[in-house]
Amino acid sequence: MQWTRYAALLAKVLLLGLLLSALIWPDLSGIKGKASTARLIVYPLGGMILPLWWWAYGRTRSKLHRTFPWAADLLMTLPWLIDLVGNRLNLFDTVNWWDDAMHFVLWGFLTGGVLLAFAPRDLTRALTTFVALGFGTTAAVVWEVGEYVTFVRNSPELQTAYTDTLGDLTLGTLGALLAGLLVHQVTKADALPLAGNVTDSPL
């Protein structure tokens, strides 16, 4: 779909714009004191990892995609963009439910994007779910460890970090689980017309 291409490109432009503004005006970024240096390194990599993979490998060897997977790219870019917007608007510190919602929604986006980009289309629902849980839960653990090492251990958040981390891991895992189920349904629906064409073909 054309709109996914434009949406993915717009998301990248906004992401890079916010990262650049955070470099120029760190006090206004919303990530000052929240591992800003690590975010300024990880976030552009997160937003560009699929295009870099496609340029280096996927465009010539990918068995899943004949053209660049824009929908997957959009889903893999949105988590970094939305997190920056949330911090810039101070939503994580002023809206009680925002952090929990983001761990659920953004991990769902990221897991869905990874599945669409890299998971074989013929996986069963169970295998798709296991892959989603494997990636989503592992990524959530890496994120929480990164947060602890870079800023939580030296911040007032340390007092509530254990409870918060357990909640974040649970919500991230549930988001990944939902993404796995949805991606299986979407890819299954997309494959139905192709299967029908093969069945109905006189050849």
CSV table of C-alpha atoms in Angstrom, one decimal:
chain,number,residue,atom,x,y,z
A,1,MET,CA,0.0,0.0,0.0
A,2,GLN,CA,1.3,3.4,-0.9
A,3,TRP,CA,0.1,5.0,2.4
A,4,THR,CA,2.4,2.7,4.4
A,5,ARG,CA,5.4,3.9,2.4
A,6,TYR,CA,4.6,7.6,3.0
A,7,ALA,CA,3.7,7.0,6.7
A,8,ALA,CA,7.0,5.1,7.3
A,9,LEU,CA,9.0,7.9,5.6
A,10,LEU,CA,7.1,10.5,7.6
A,11,ALA,CA,7.7,8.6,10.8
A,12,LYS,CA,11.5,8.5,10.1
A,13,VAL,CA,11.6,12.2,9.3
A,14,LEU,CA,9.8,13.1,12.5
A,15,LEU,CA,12.1,10.7,14.5
A,16,LEU,CA,15.2,12.2,13.1
A,17,GLY,CA,13.9,15.7,13.7
A,18,LEU,CA,13.2,14.9,17.3
A,19,LEU,CA,16.6,13.3,17.8
A,20,LEU,CA,18.3,16.3,16.2
A,21,SER,CA,16.3,18.7,18.4
A,22,ALA,CA,17.3,16.7,21.4
A,23,LEU,CA,20.9,17.3,20.5
A,24,ILE,CA,20.4,21.0,20.0
A,25,TRP,CA,18.1,21.6,22.9
A,26,PRO,CA,18.7,18.8,25.4
A,27,ASP,CA,16.7,20.6,28.2
A,28,LEU,CA,13.6,20.6,26.1
A,29,SER,CA,13.9,17.0,24.8
A,30,GLY,CA,12.2,15.3,27.8
A,31,ILE,CA,14.9,12.6,27.9
A,32,LYS,CA,17.5,14.6,29.8
A,33,GLY,CA,18.4,12.4,32.8
A,34,LYS,CA,16.8,9.4,31.2
A,35,ALA,CA,19.8,7.8,29.4
A,36,SER,CA,19.6,10.5,26.7
A,37,THR,CA,23.0,9.5,25.2
A,38,ALA,CA,22.0,5.9,24.9
A,39,ARG,CA,18.6,6.8,23.3
A,40,LEU,CA,20.3,9.1,20.8
A,41,ILE,CA,22.3,6.1,19.7
A,42,VAL,CA,19.8,3.3,19.9
A,43,TYR,CA,16.7,5.1,18.5
A,44,PRO,CA,18.1,6.0,15.1
A,45,LEU,CA,19.5,2.4,14.8
A,46,GLY,CA,16.1,1.1,15.7
A,47,GLY,CA,14.4,3.2,13.1
A,48,MET,CA,16.9,2.4,10.4
A,49,ILE,CA,17.7,-1.3,11.1
A,50,LEU,CA,15.2,-2.7,8.5
A,51,PRO,CA,16.3,-0.4,5.7
A,52,LEU,CA,19.9,-1.1,6.4
A,53,TRP,CA,19.2,-4.9,6.4
A,54,TRP,CA,17.3,-4.6,3.2
A,55,TRP,CA,20.1,-2.6,1.5
A,56,ALA,CA,22.8,-5.0,2.7
A,57,TYR,CA,20.9,-8.3,2.3
A,58,GLY,CA,17.2,-8.4,1.9
A,59,ARG,CA,16.8,-6.8,-1.5
A,60,THR,CA,18.7,-9.6,-3.2
A,61,ARG,CA,18.1,-12.6,-0.9
A,62,SER,CA,14.9,-12.1,0.9
A,63,LYS,CA,12.5,-15.0,0.3
A,64,LEU,CA,9.6,-13.2,2.0
A,65,HIS,CA,9.5,-9.9,0.2
A,66,ARG,CA,9.9,-8.9,-3.5
A,67,THR,CA,9.7,-5.2,-2.6
A,68,PHE,CA,10.7,-3.3,0.6
A,69,PRO,CA,8.3,-4.2,3.5
A,70,TRP,CA,7.0,-0.7,4.2
A,71,ALA,CA,4.3,-1.9,6.7
A,72,ALA,CA,6.9,-3.7,8.8
A,73,ASP,CA,9.2,-0.7,8.6
A,74,LEU,CA,6.4,1.6,9.8
A,75,LEU,CA,5.7,-0.7,12.8
A,76,MET,CA,9.4,-0.9,13.7
A,77,THR,CA,9.8,2.9,13.5
A,78,LEU,CA,6.7,3.9,15.5
A,79,PRO,CA,7.9,2.7,18.9
A,80,TRP,CA,11.0,5.0,18.9
A,81,LEU,CA,9.0,7.9,17.6
A,82,ILE,CA,6.1,7.6,20.0
A,83,ASP,CA,8.5,7.2,22.9
A,84,LEU,CA,10.3,10.4,22.0
A,85,VAL,CA,7.0,12.3,21.5
A,86,GLY,CA,5.8,11.0,24.9
A,87,ASN,CA,8.9,12.2,26.6
A,88,ARG,CA,8.9,15.5,24.8
A,89,LEU,CA,5.3,16.1,26.0
A,90,ASN,CA,6.2,14.8,29.5
A,91,LEU,CA,3.4,12.3,29.3
A,92,PHE,CA,5.4,9.5,31.1
A,93,ASP,CA,5.6,11.7,34.2
A,94,THR,CA,2.2,13.4,34.1
A,95,VAL,CA,-0.2,10.7,32.8
A,96,ASN,CA,-0.5,7.8,35.2
A,97,TRP,CA,-1.4,5.1,32.7
A,98,TRP,CA,0.8,6.3,29.8
A,99,ASP,CA,3.9,4.3,30.7
A,100,ASP,CA,1.9,1.1,31.1
A,101,ALA,CA,0.0,1.7,27.8
A,102,MET,CA,3.2,2.3,25.9
A,103,HIS,CA,4.9,-0.9,27.1
A,104,PHE,CA,1.9,-2.8,25.8
A,105,VAL,CA,1.3,-0.9,22.6
A,106,LEU,CA,4.8,-0.2,21.5
A,107,TRP,CA,6.0,-3.7,22.1
A,108,GLY,CA,3.1,-4.9,20.1
A,109,PHE,CA,4.1,-2.6,17.2
A,110,LEU,CA,7.8,-3.6,17.4
A,111,THR,CA,7.0,-7.3,17.5
A,112,GLY,CA,4.5,-7.1,14.7
A,113,GLY,CA,7.0,-5.3,12.5
A,114,VAL,CA,9.7,-7.9,13.2
A,115,LEU,CA,7.3,-10.7,12.4
A,116,LEU,CA,6.1,-9.1,9.2
A,117,ALA,CA,9.7,-8.4,8.1
A,118,PHE,CA,11.4,-11.7,9.0
A,119,ALA,CA,9.0,-14.5,10.0
A,120,PRO,CA,8.0,-17.1,7.4
A,121,ARG,CA,4.4,-16.8,6.2
A,122,ASP,CA,3.7,-20.5,6.5
A,123,LEU,CA,4.1,-20.7,10.3
A,124,THR,CA,1.2,-22.0,12.3
A,125,ARG,CA,-0.6,-19.8,14.8
A,126,ALA,CA,1.2,-21.6,17.6
A,127,LEU,CA,4.6,-21.1,16.1
A,128,THR,CA,3.9,-17.5,15.2
A,129,THR,CA,2.9,-16.9,18.8
A,130,PHE,CA,6.0,-18.6,20.2
A,131,VAL,CA,8.2,-16.5,17.9
A,132,ALA,CA,6.4,-13.4,19.0
A,133,LEU,CA,6.8,-14.2,22.6
A,134,GLY,CA,10.4,-15.2,22.2
A,135,PHE,CA,11.3,-11.9,20.5
A,136,GLY,CA,9.0,-9.6,22.5
A,137,THR,CA,9.9,-11.0,25.9
A,138,THR,CA,13.6,-11.0,25.2
A,139,ALA,CA,13.5,-7.4,23.8
A,140,ALA,CA,11.5,-6.3,26.9
A,141,VAL,CA,14.1,-7.8,29.2
A,142,VAL,CA,17.0,-6.2,27.3
A,143,TRP,CA,15.1,-2.9,27.5
A,144,GLU,CA,14.6,-3.1,31.2
A,145,VAL,CA,18.2,-4.1,31.8
A,146,GLY,CA,19.3,-1.1,29.7
A,147,GLU,CA,17.1,1.3,31.6
A,148,TYR,CA,18.5,0.0,34.9
A,149,VAL,CA,22.1,0.2,33.9
A,150,THR,CA,21.8,3.6,32.2
A,151,PHE,CA,19.7,5.6,34.7
A,152,VAL,CA,17.3,3.8,37.0
A,153,ARG,CA,19.9,2.6,39.5
A,154,ASN,CA,21.0,6.2,40.1
A,155,SER,CA,17.6,7.8,40.1
A,156,PRO,CA,14.7,8.1,42.6
A,157,GLU,CA,12.9,5.5,40.5
A,158,LEU,CA,15.0,2.8,42.0
A,159,GLN,CA,12.7,2.6,45.0
A,160,THR,CA,9.8,1.4,42.9
A,161,ALA,CA,11.9,-0.2,40.1
A,162,TYR,CA,11.2,-3.8,41.0
A,163,THR,CA,7.4,-3.5,40.8
A,164,ASP,CA,7.5,-1.2,37.8
A,165,THR,CA,9.9,-3.6,35.9
A,166,LEU,CA,7.6,-6.6,36.6
A,167,GLY,CA,4.6,-4.7,35.3
A,168,ASP,CA,6.5,-3.5,32.2
A,169,LEU,CA,7.7,-7.0,31.4
A,170,THR,CA,4.2,-8.4,31.7
A,171,LEU,CA,2.7,-5.7,29.5
A,172,GLY,CA,5.4,-5.9,26.9
A,173,THR,CA,4.9,-9.7,26.8
A,174,LEU,CA,1.1,-9.3,26.4
A,175,GLY,CA,1.7,-6.8,23.6
A,176,ALA,CA,4.0,-9.2,21.8
A,177,LEU,CA,1.4,-12.0,22.3
A,178,LEU,CA,-1.4,-9.9,20.7
A,179,ALA,CA,0.9,-8.9,17.9
A,180,GLY,CA,1.7,-12.5,17.1
A,181,LEU,CA,-2.0,-13.4,17.0
A,182,LEU,CA,-2.8,-10.4,14.8
A,183,VAL,CA,0.1,-11.0,12.4
A,184,HIS,CA,-0.9,-14.6,11.9
A,185,GLN,CA,-4.5,-13.5,11.0
A,186,VAL,CA,-3.3,-10.8,8.7
A,187,THR,CA,-0.8,-13.0,6.8
A,188,LYS,CA,-3.3,-15.9,6.7
A,189,ALA,CA,-5.9,-13.6,5.2
A,190,ASP,CA,-3.4,-12.2,2.6
A,191,ALA,CA,-2.5,-15.7,1.6
A,192,LEU,CA,-6.1,-16.9,1.0
A,193,PRO,CA,-6.5,-15.2,-2.5
A,194,LEU,CA,-3.2,-16.7,-3.6
A,195,ALA,CA,-4.2,-20.1,-2.4
A,196,GLY,CA,-7.5,-19.8,-4.2
A,197,ASN,CA,-5.9,-18.8,-7.4
A,198,VAL,CA,-3.7,-21.8,-7.3
A,199,THR,CA,-6.6,-24.1,-6.6
A,200,ASP,CA,-8.8,-22.7,-9.3
A,201,SER,CA,-6.0,-22.6,-11.9
A,202,PRO,CA,-6.5,-25.1,-14.8
A,203,LEU,CA,-2.8,-25.6,-14.8
